[in-house]
PDB file of C-alpha atoms and ligand atoms in Angstrom:
ATOM      1  CA  MET A   1      76.802  74.778 101.203  1.00 57.00           C
ATOM      2  CA  GLU A   2      79.918  76.690 101.846  1.00 64.00           C
ATOM      3  CA  ILE A   3      83.099  76.752 100.640  1.00 74.00           C
ATOM      4  CA  GLY A   4      85.497  75.982 103.460  1.00 89.00           C
ATOM      5  CA  ILE A   5      87.286  78.614 105.071  1.00 94.00           C
ATOM      6  CA  LEU A   6      90.991  76.392 104.598  1.00 94.00           C
ATOM      7  CA  LYS A   7      90.410  77.501 100.286  1.00 93.00           C
ATOM      8  CA  ALA A   8      89.598  81.005 101.184  1.00 96.00           C
ATOM      9  CA  PRO A   9      91.649  83.446  99.418  1.00 95.00           C
ATOM     10  CA  PHE A  10      91.989  85.493 102.824  1.00 96.00           C
ATOM     11  CA  MET A  11      93.217  82.058 104.466  1.00 97.00           C
ATOM     12  CA  ARG A  12      96.555  81.586 102.459  1.00 96.00           C
ATOM     13  CA  ALA A  13      97.128  86.127 102.403  1.00 97.00           C
ATOM     14  CA  ILE A  14      97.523  84.849 106.462  1.00 98.00           C
ATOM     15  CA  THR A  15      99.177  82.513 106.513  1.00 97.00           C
ATOM     16  CA  ASP A  16     101.671  82.996 103.683  1.00 97.00           C
ATOM     17  CA  ALA A  17     102.007  85.761 105.855  1.00 98.00           C
ATOM     18  CA  CYS A  18     102.932  84.426 109.265  1.00 98.00           C
ATOM     19  CA  ASN A  19     105.740  82.396 107.790  1.00 97.00           C
ATOM     20  CA  THR A  20     106.873  85.014 105.828  1.00 98.00           C
ATOM     21  CA  ILE A  21     108.154  87.298 109.123  1.00 98.00           C
ATOM     22  CA  TYR A  22     108.567  84.057 111.145  1.00 98.00           C
ATOM     23  CA  LYS A  23     111.127  83.514 108.054  1.00 98.00           C
ATOM     24  CA  ASN A  24     112.400  87.104 107.926  1.00 98.00           C
ATOM     25  CA  GLY A  25     113.590  86.989 111.684  1.00 98.00           C
ATOM     26  CA  TRP A  26     110.724  89.284 112.674  1.00 98.00           C
ATOM     27  CA  GLY A  27     108.241  87.086 114.768  1.00 97.00           C
ATOM     28  CA  GLU A  28     110.537  84.997 117.193  1.00 96.00           C
ATOM     29  CA  ASN A  29     109.266  82.489 119.966  1.00 95.00           C
ATOM     30  CA  HIS A  30     105.748  83.989 120.551  1.00 93.00           C
ATOM     31  CA  ALA A  31     106.165  87.072 118.529  1.00 96.00           C
ATOM     32  CA  GLY A  32     103.938  88.640 116.563  1.00 97.00           C
ATOM     33  CA  ASN A  33      99.642  88.190 116.438  1.00 97.00           C
ATOM     34  CA  LEU A  34      98.005  89.738 113.188  1.00 98.00           C
ATOM     35  CA  SER A  35      93.506  90.678 112.964  1.00 98.00           C
ATOM     36  CA  TYR A  36      91.709  90.107 109.489  1.00 98.00           C
ATOM     37  CA  ARG A  37      88.456  91.698 109.799  1.00 98.00           C
ATOM     38  CA  LEU A  38      85.904  89.212 108.207  1.00 98.00           C
ATOM     39  CA  THR A  39      82.721  90.396 105.323  1.00 97.00           C
ATOM     40  CA  VAL A  40      78.958  88.630 106.622  1.00 96.00           C
ATOM     41  CA  GLU A  41      79.281  87.451 103.186  1.00 95.00           C
ATOM     42  CA  GLU A  42      82.291  85.867 103.968  1.00 96.00           C
ATOM     43  CA  ILE A  43      81.517  84.018 107.000  1.00 95.00           C
ATOM     44  CA  GLU A  44      78.118  83.028 105.009  1.00 94.00           C
ATOM     45  CA  THR A  45      80.486  81.831 102.132  1.00 94.00           C
ATOM     46  CA  TYR A  46      83.540  80.107 104.501  1.00 94.00           C
ATOM     47  CA  ILE A  47      81.738  78.615 107.115  1.00 92.00           C
ATOM     48  CA  GLY A  48      78.197  78.914 106.727  1.00 89.00           C
ATOM     49  CA  LYS A  49      74.757  80.384 107.629  1.00 85.00           C
ATOM     50  CA  GLY A  50      74.139  78.583 110.112  1.00 81.00           C
ATOM     51  CA  TRP A  51      77.331  79.340 111.829  1.00 80.00           C
ATOM     52  CA  GLY A  52      77.633  78.926 115.681  1.00 81.00           C
ATOM     53  CA  ALA A  53      79.449  79.646 118.966  1.00 83.00           C
ATOM     54  CA  THR A  54      81.995  77.523 121.017  1.00 82.00           C
ATOM     55  CA  ARG A  55      83.663  79.452 123.157  1.00 91.00           C
ATOM     56  CA  LYS A  56      82.341  82.907 124.899  1.00 94.00           C
ATOM     57  CA  GLN A  57      84.417  85.747 125.886  1.00 95.00           C
ATOM     58  CA  LYS A  58      84.058  88.810 127.637  1.00 95.00           C
ATOM     59  CA  LEU A  59      86.529  92.129 126.412  1.00 93.00           C
ATOM     60  CA  GLU A  60      88.080  93.877 128.843  1.00 87.00           C
ATOM     61  CA  THR A  61      87.460  97.231 126.871  1.00 87.00           C
ATOM     62  CA  ALA A  62      84.230  97.777 125.310  1.00 91.00           C
ATOM     63  CA  CYS A  63      84.287  98.045 121.388  1.00 94.00           C
ATOM     64  CA  PRO A  64      80.409  98.990 120.526  1.00 95.00           C
ATOM     65  CA  ASP A  65      81.389 100.886 117.463  1.00 96.00           C
ATOM     66  CA  LEU A  66      82.315  96.725 116.176  1.00 98.00           C
ATOM     67  CA  GLY A  67      79.367  94.702 117.552  1.00 97.00           C
ATOM     68  CA  HIS A  68      78.303  91.578 114.800  1.00 96.00           C
ATOM     69  CA  GLN A  69      81.831  92.645 113.460  1.00 98.00           C
ATOM     70  CA  PHE A  70      84.058  89.337 112.686  1.00 98.00           C
ATOM     71  CA  PHE A  71      87.682  88.685 113.097  1.00 98.00           C
ATOM     72  CA  LEU A  72      90.135  86.487 112.484  1.00 98.00           C
ATOM     73  CA  VAL A  73      92.317  86.568 114.748  1.00 98.00           C
ATOM     74  CA  THR A  74      96.010  84.450 115.724  1.00 98.00           C
ATOM     75  CA  ALA A  75      95.954  83.187 118.575  1.00 98.00           C
ATOM     76  CA  SER A  76      97.359  83.346 121.796  1.00 97.00           C
ATOM     77  CA  GLY A  77     101.261  82.354 122.872  1.00 95.00           C
ATOM     78  CA  SER A  78     101.006  80.145 119.071  1.00 96.00           C
ATOM     79  CA  PRO A  79     104.340  81.117 117.752  1.00 96.00           C
ATOM     80  CA  LEU A  80     104.419  82.007 113.639  1.00 96.00           C
ATOM     81  CA  LYS A  81     105.765  79.190 112.497  1.00 96.00           C
ATOM     82  CA  ASN A  82     102.975  77.059 112.994  1.00 96.00           C
ATOM     83  CA  VAL A  83     100.315  78.621 111.525  1.00 96.00           C
ATOM     84  CA  MET A  84     100.816  77.097 108.634  1.00 94.00           C
ATOM     85  CA  ASN A  85     100.683  73.246 109.309  1.00 95.00           C
ATOM     86  CA  ASP A  86      98.045  73.706 111.679  1.00 96.00           C
ATOM     87  CA  PRO A  87      95.761  76.711 111.038  1.00 97.00           C
ATOM     88  CA  GLU A  88      92.673  75.806 112.597  1.00 96.00           C
ATOM     89  CA  ILE A  89      94.708  75.108 115.923  1.00 97.00           C
ATOM     90  CA  HIS A  90      96.997  78.738 115.287  1.00 98.00           C
ATOM     91  CA  LEU A  91      93.898  80.886 114.614  1.00 98.00           C
ATOM     92  CA  GLY A  92      90.023  81.611 115.282  1.00 97.00           C
ATOM     93  CA  VAL A  93      87.955  83.118 113.993  1.00 97.00           C
ATOM     94  CA  ILE A  94      85.772  86.128 116.913  1.00 98.00           C
ATOM     95  CA  HIS A  95      82.253  87.534 116.020  1.00 97.00           C
ATOM     96  CA  ILE A  96      82.076  91.128 118.183  1.00 97.00           C
ATOM     97  CA  ASN A  97      78.227  90.876 120.796  1.00 96.00           C
ATOM     98  CA  GLU A  98      76.305  93.024 119.665  1.00 95.00           C
ATOM     99  CA  GLU A  99      76.716  95.763 122.995  1.00 96.00           C
ATOM    100  CA  GLY A 100      81.042  95.226 121.736  1.00 96.00           C
ATOM    101  CA  SER A 101      81.833  93.903 124.997  1.00 96.00           C
ATOM    102  CA  GLY A 102      82.497  90.025 124.125  1.00 97.00           C
ATOM    103  CA  TYR A 103      82.403  87.308 121.316  1.00 97.00           C
ATOM    104  CA  GLU A 104      81.879  84.009 120.918  1.00 96.00           C
ATOM    105  CA  ILE A 105      84.524  81.644 119.080  1.00 97.00           C
ATOM    106  CA  ILE A 106      82.953  81.055 115.571  1.00 96.00           C
ATOM    107  CA  TRP A 107      85.754  78.670 114.345  1.00 96.00           C
ATOM    108  CA  GLY A 108      89.238  77.753 114.275  1.00 96.00           C
ATOM    109  CA  PHE A 109      91.397  77.979 117.650  1.00 97.00           C
ATOM    110  CA  CYS A 110      91.023  74.047 118.362  1.00 96.00           C
ATOM    111  CA  GLU A 111      92.403  72.243 121.687  1.00 95.00           C
ATOM    112  CA  ASN A 112      91.508  74.995 123.721  1.00 95.00           C
ATOM    113  CA  LYS A 113      93.507  78.017 122.161  1.00 97.00           C
ATOM    114  CA  GLN A 114      92.490  81.437 122.804  1.00 96.00           C
ATOM    115  CA  PRO A 115      92.927  84.779 120.562  1.00 97.00           C
ATOM    116  CA  THR A 116      96.410  86.395 120.989  1.00 96.00           C
ATOM    117  CA  SER A 117      96.973  88.962 124.865  1.00 93.00           C
ATOM    118  CA  GLU A 118      97.308  91.847 121.915  1.00 94.00           C
ATOM    119  CA  LEU A 119      93.756  91.514 120.722  1.00 95.00           C
ATOM    120  CA  PRO A 120      92.108  94.214 123.055  1.00 94.00           C
ATOM    121  CA  THR A 121      94.460  96.540 120.762  1.00 95.00           C
ATOM    122  CA  HIS A 122      93.770  94.905 117.513  1.00 97.00           C
ATOM    123  CA  LEU A 123      90.076  95.883 117.808  1.00 97.00           C
ATOM    124  CA  LEU A 124      90.709  99.696 120.036  1.00 96.00           C
ATOM    125  CA  CYS A 125      92.965  99.286 116.145  1.00 97.00           C
ATOM    126  CA  HIS A 126      90.298  98.721 113.706  1.00 98.00           C
ATOM    127  CA  SER A 127      87.796 100.504 115.766  1.00 97.00           C
ATOM    128  CA  ASN A 128      90.062 104.434 115.011  1.00 98.00           C
ATOM    129  CA  ARG A 129      91.499 102.830 111.441  1.00 98.00           C
ATOM    130  CA  LEU A 130      87.330 101.558 110.337  1.00 98.00           C
ATOM    131  CA  LYS A 131      86.238 105.669 111.064  1.00 97.00           C
ATOM    132  CA  VAL A 132      89.234 106.793 108.725  1.00 97.00           C
ATOM    133  CA  ASP A 133      89.345 104.239 106.280  1.00 98.00           C
ATOM    134  CA  GLU A 134      86.037 102.197 105.698  1.00 97.00           C
ATOM    135  CA  GLY A 135      88.616  99.207 103.314  1.00 98.00           C
ATOM    136  CA  ASN A 136      90.506  98.973 106.389  1.00 98.00           C
ATOM    137  CA  ARG A 137      91.160  94.958 107.322  1.00 98.00           C
ATOM    138  CA  ILE A 138      93.887  94.249 108.642  1.00 98.00           C
ATOM    139  CA  VAL A 139      96.010  95.343 112.297  1.00 98.00           C
ATOM    140  CA  LEU A 140      99.244  93.246 112.266  1.00 98.00           C
ATOM    141  CA  HIS A 141     101.760  93.393 115.255  1.00 98.00           C
ATOM    142  CA  CYS A 142     105.894  91.818 114.327  1.00 98.00           C
ATOM    143  CA  HIS A 143     108.958  92.508 115.611  1.00 98.00           C
ATOM    144  CA  PRO A 144     111.176  94.099 112.475  1.00 98.00           C
ATOM    145  CA  THR A 145     114.969  93.655 113.397  1.00 98.00           C
ATOM    146  CA  TYR A 146     116.509  96.944 111.725  1.00 98.00           C
ATOM    147  CA  THR A 147     113.184  98.953 112.293  1.00 98.00           C
ATOM    148  CA  ILE A 148     113.682  97.939 116.429  1.00 98.00           C
ATOM    149  CA  ALA A 149     117.853  98.453 116.608  1.00 98.00           C
ATOM    150  CA  MET A 150     116.570 102.034 114.558  1.00 98.00           C
ATOM    151  CA  THR A 151     114.576 103.227 117.625  1.00 98.00           C
ATOM    152  CA  PHE A 152     117.760 102.972 119.411  1.00 98.00           C
ATOM    153  CA  MET A 153     119.749 104.965 117.333  1.00 97.00           C
ATOM    154  CA  HIS A 154     117.639 107.525 116.123  1.00 97.00           C
ATOM    155  CA  GLU A 155     115.878 110.339 118.268  1.00 97.00           C
ATOM    156  CA  LEU A 156     112.654 109.361 118.718  1.00 98.00           C
ATOM    157  CA  ASP A 157     111.261 113.227 118.322  1.00 97.00           C
ATOM    158  CA  GLN A 158     107.786 111.106 115.557  1.00 98.00           C
ATOM    159  CA  ASN A 159     109.021 113.934 112.914  1.00 96.00           C
ATOM    160  CA  ALA A 160     112.094 113.469 113.398  1.00 96.00           C
ATOM    161  CA  PHE A 161     111.513 109.895 112.841  1.00 98.00           C
ATOM    162  CA  ILE A 162     109.699 110.487 110.195  1.00 98.00           C
ATOM    163  CA  LYS A 163     111.660 112.714 107.720  1.00 96.00           C
ATOM    164  CA  THR A 164     114.453 110.901 108.403  1.00 97.00           C
ATOM    165  CA  MET A 165     112.387 107.168 106.899  1.00 98.00           C
ATOM    166  CA  TRP A 166     111.622 109.724 103.863  1.00 97.00           C
ATOM    167  CA  SER A 167     114.785 110.784 102.935  1.00 97.00           C
ATOM    168  CA  LEU A 168     116.279 107.641 103.550  1.00 97.00           C
ATOM    169  CA  ASN A 169     114.595 105.695  99.945  1.00 96.00           C
ATOM    170  CA  SER A 170     112.235 107.144  98.066  1.00 95.00           C
ATOM    171  CA  GLU A 171     110.003 104.771  98.345  1.00 96.00           C
ATOM    172  CA  CYS A 172     109.223 105.757 102.193  1.00 97.00           C
ATOM    173  CA  VAL A 173     106.943 109.520 101.333  1.00 96.00           C
ATOM    174  CA  LEU A 174     105.382 107.458  98.791  1.00 96.00           C
ATOM    175  CA  VAL A 175     104.840 104.322 100.747  1.00 97.00           C
ATOM    176  CA  PHE A 176     103.385 106.792 103.840  1.00 98.00           C
ATOM    177  CA  PRO A 177     103.002 110.449 103.167  1.00 96.00           C
ATOM    178  CA  GLU A 178     100.897 110.666 106.159  1.00 97.00           C
ATOM    179  CA  GLY A 179     104.176 109.571 107.976  1.00 98.00           C
ATOM    180  CA  LEU A 180     104.462 107.084 110.306  1.00 98.00           C
ATOM    181  CA  GLY A 181     103.688 107.468 114.120  1.00 98.00           C
ATOM    182  CA  VAL A 182     106.139 107.007 117.228  1.00 98.00           C
ATOM    183  CA  LEU A 183     104.861 106.096 120.571  1.00 98.00           C
ATOM    184  CA  PRO A 184     107.214 106.972 123.476  1.00 96.00           C
ATOM    185  CA  TRP A 185     108.898 103.635 125.599  1.00 95.00           C
ATOM    186  CA  MET A 186     105.344 101.686 127.435  1.00 93.00           C
ATOM    187  CA  VAL A 187     104.612  98.549 129.203  1.00 90.00           C
ATOM    188  CA  CYS A 188     103.751  96.027 126.311  1.00 87.00           C
ATOM    189  CA  GLY A 189     100.540  93.904 126.738  1.00 79.00           C
ATOM    190  CA  ASN A 190      96.755  95.538 127.024  1.00 69.00           C
ATOM    191  CA  GLY A 191      95.849  98.639 128.641  1.00 84.00           C
ATOM    192  CA  GLU A 192      97.470 102.618 127.959  1.00 92.00           C
ATOM    193  CA  ILE A 193     100.428 101.535 124.944  1.00 93.00           C
ATOM    194  CA  GLY A 194      96.608  99.590 123.383  1.00 93.00           C
ATOM    195  CA  ARG A 195      94.516 103.011 123.363  1.00 94.00           C
ATOM    196  CA  GLU A 196      97.379 105.059 122.554  1.00 97.00           C
ATOM    197  CA  SER A 197      98.390 102.751 119.787  1.00 97.00           C
ATOM    198  CA  ALA A 198      94.405 103.339 118.657  1.00 97.00           C
ATOM    199  CA  VAL A 199      94.704 107.157 119.226  1.00 98.00           C
ATOM    200  CA  LYS A 200      98.176 106.835 116.307  1.00 98.00           C
ATOM    201  CA  MET A 201      95.771 105.285 114.038  1.00 98.00           C
ATOM    202  CA  ASN A 202      93.596 107.765 113.624  1.00 97.00           C
ATOM    203  CA  GLU A 203      96.369 109.509 111.745  1.00 97.00           C
ATOM    204  CA  PHE A 204      99.150 106.613 110.622  1.00 98.00           C
ATOM    205  CA  ARG A 205      98.484 103.462 109.264  1.00 98.00           C
ATOM    206  CA  ILE A 206     102.511 102.349 110.923  1.00 98.00           C
ATOM    207  CA  VAL A 207     102.809 102.940 115.488  1.00 98.00           C
ATOM    208  CA  LEU A 208     106.006 102.073 116.206  1.00 98.00           C
ATOM    209  CA  TRP A 209     106.838 100.385 119.723  1.00 98.00           C
ATOM    210  CA  PRO A 210     110.162 101.562 120.601  1.00 98.00           C
ATOM    211  CA  HIS A 211     112.778  98.720 121.381  1.00 98.00           C
ATOM    212  CA  HIS A 212     109.588  96.614 120.818  1.00 97.00           C
ATOM    213  CA  GLY A 213     107.584  96.267 117.155  1.00 98.00           C
ATOM    214  CA  ILE A 214     105.839  97.633 114.948  1.00 98.00           C
ATOM    215  CA  LEU A 215     101.883  97.639 113.997  1.00 98.00           C
ATOM    216  CA  ALA A 216     101.090  97.941 110.612  1.00 98.00           C
ATOM    217  CA  ALA A 217      97.250  98.655 109.827  1.00 98.00           C
ATOM    218  CA  GLY A 218      95.766  98.399 105.332  1.00 98.00           C
ATOM    219  CA  GLN A 219      93.047  97.418 103.039  1.00 98.00           C
ATOM    220  CA  SER A 220      94.701  93.918 102.964  1.00 98.00           C
ATOM    221  CA  VAL A 221      97.594  91.563 104.064  1.00 98.00           C
ATOM    222  CA  ASP A 222      99.763  93.148 101.070  1.00 98.00           C
ATOM    223  CA  GLN A 223      99.425  96.636 102.031  1.00 98.00           C
ATOM    224  CA  ALA A 224     100.131  95.837 105.812  1.00 98.00           C
ATOM    225  CA  MET A 225     103.305  93.970 104.977  1.00 98.00           C
ATOM    226  CA  GLY A 226     104.252  96.014 102.560  1.00 98.00           C
ATOM    227  CA  LEU A 227     104.324  99.326 104.779  1.00 98.00           C
ATOM    228  CA  ILE A 228     106.062  96.900 107.312  1.00 98.00           C
ATOM    229  CA  GLU A 229     108.445  96.325 104.023  1.00 98.00           C
ATOM    230  CA  THR A 230     109.451  99.292 103.288  1.00 98.00           C
ATOM    231  CA  VAL A 231     110.344 100.719 107.136  1.00 98.00           C
ATOM    232  CA  GLU A 232     112.269  97.622 107.632  1.00 98.00           C
ATOM    233  CA  LYS A 233     114.703  98.226 104.490  1.00 98.00           C
ATOM    234  CA  ALA A 234     114.657 102.048 104.600  1.00 98.00           C
ATOM    235  CA  ALA A 235     115.739 101.574 108.751  1.00 98.00           C
ATOM    236  CA  HIS A 236     117.904  98.468 106.887  1.00 98.00           C
ATOM    237  CA  VAL A 237     119.676 101.522 105.257  1.00 98.00           C
ATOM    238  CA  TYR A 238     119.634 103.412 108.067  1.00 98.00           C
ATOM    239  CA  VAL A 239     121.571 101.195 110.558  1.00 98.00           C
ATOM    240  CA  VAL A 240     123.997  99.603 107.603  1.00 98.00           C
ATOM    241  CA  THR A 241     125.547 103.187 107.232  1.00 97.00           C
ATOM    242  CA  GLU A 242     125.701 104.552 110.468  1.00 94.00           C
ATOM    243  CA  GLY A 243     128.496 106.343 110.445  1.00 92.00           C
ATOM    244  CA  LYS A 244     129.260 106.201 106.526  1.00 95.00           C
ATOM    245  CA  ARG A 245     126.635 108.874 105.043  1.00 95.00           C
ATOM    246  CA  ARG A 246     127.891 111.157 103.239  1.00 95.00           C
ATOM    247  CA  GLN A 247     123.958 112.505 101.953  1.00 94.00           C
ATOM    248  CA  CYS A 248     120.706 111.717 101.237  1.00 94.00           C
ATOM    249  CA  MET A 249     117.669 112.829 100.199  1.00 94.00           C
ATOM    250  CA  THR A 250     117.048 116.666 100.249  1.00 94.00           C
ATOM    251  CA  ASP A 251     113.913 118.610 101.574  1.00 93.00           C
ATOM    252  CA  GLU A 252     113.442 120.002  97.709  1.00 93.00           C
ATOM    253  CA  GLN A 253     113.633 116.104  96.187  1.00 94.00           C
ATOM    254  CA  ILE A 254     111.501 114.554  98.846  1.00 94.00           C
ATOM    255  CA  ILE A 255     108.880 117.131  97.216  1.00 92.00           C
ATOM    256  CA  GLU A 256     109.433 116.814  94.204  1.00 92.00           C
ATOM    257  CA  LEU A 257     109.491 113.262  94.008  1.00 92.00           C
ATOM    258  CA  ALA A 258     105.204 113.924  96.294  1.00 92.00           C
ATOM    259  CA  LYS A 259     104.482 116.060  93.351  1.00 92.00           C
ATOM    260  CA  ALA A 260     105.460 113.666  91.105  1.00 94.00           C
ATOM    261  CA  PHE A 261     103.523 111.637  92.412  1.00 95.00           C
ATOM    262  CA  ASP A 262     100.483 113.794  93.504  1.00 94.00           C
ATOM    263  CA  LEU A 263     100.557 113.050  96.984  1.00 93.00           C
ATOM    264  CA  LYS A 264     100.522 115.610  99.760  1.00 91.00           C
ATOM    265  CA  PRO A 265     103.022 114.737 102.389  1.00 94.00           C
ATOM    266  CA  LYS A 266     102.522 115.353 106.207  1.00 94.00           C
ATOM    267  CA  THR A 267     103.010 119.308 107.043  1.00 92.00           C
ATOM    268  CA  GLY A 268     105.142 120.406 109.221  1.00 92.00           C
ATOM    269  CA  ILE A 269     107.495 117.894 107.999  1.00 93.00           C
ATOM    270  CA  ILE A 270     110.340 118.815 105.277  1.00 89.00           C
ATOM    271  CA  ASN A 271     111.716 122.571 106.454  1.00 73.00           C
ATOM    272  CA  ASN A 272     111.449 122.477 109.886  1.00 50.00           C
ATOM    273  CA  VAL A 273     112.232 120.042 111.533  1.00 44.00           C
ATOM    274  CA  VAL A 274     116.403 118.681 111.931  1.00 41.00           C
ATOM    275  CA  GLY A 275     116.677 115.621 111.852  1.00 40.00           C
ATOM    276  CA  GLN A 276     119.458 113.704 112.922  1.00 39.00           C
ATOM    277  CA  ILE A 277     120.331 112.548 109.058  1.00 43.00           C
ATOM    278  CA  TYR A 278     123.670 112.824 108.666  1.00 39.00           C
ATOM    279  CA  SER A 279     126.506 111.622 109.751  1.00 39.00           C
ATOM    280  CA  LYS A 280     129.319 114.029 111.951  1.00 35.00           C
TER     281      LYS A 280
HETATM  282 ZN1   ZN B   1     105.710  92.467 120.884  1.00 64.88          ZN
END
């Protein structure tokens, strides 16, 4: 007898995250969406071995690498603030077919809801993250306020952005030593921004969409949320100290930190890129 997916630990973590994102002001209106990969064992434990499909859909962009994978996904047009109270409406579980050309809904999305319109972006990102980290579980998108604000104030050169982030808080280089990806501004929705985000995910767990928001991937909900919280804290400090900064962490201090924690930060950032860190 299956336990019931509403009692699964990952369900609690996901509904909590949706609530936190909304309360932090990072998921206004219909903003924010996530996808969480489930294992066959989790499906059998929480939905049952005899799971059946309710609806089938085609994928515009096939994801052959994800054949037979299961994902818990937020619904299109669903405010994140509603997920906690009615998860079976605002969340659903999909099973990708063998060829990766379509999916069937096997749980949730009641009241004829559909997966987020960003599903192709999520699946492309999962596909690429899994190639570099087979433990990856989640792709999460939201609108952290100060991170967005920083994309108006800082140059959008990726290396310069990474260096500034690392120099704003000791935690940054420790939490994302690989840096973060910065895309140019692009039209949101499906298509190019999804493909380009997935390319960034080959190298980074965090991708910034200037003047829009952030994408984060990780092995758990906490890991993805932790990445976003760390970026947002540094961006908050960057914005509130604008025009007042007398100093930031130096290259030597960042290197000292990385050495102390035995980390190898992305090369090409320290000592040869001049970020716009200091106020004139
Ligand atoms: Zn968005």
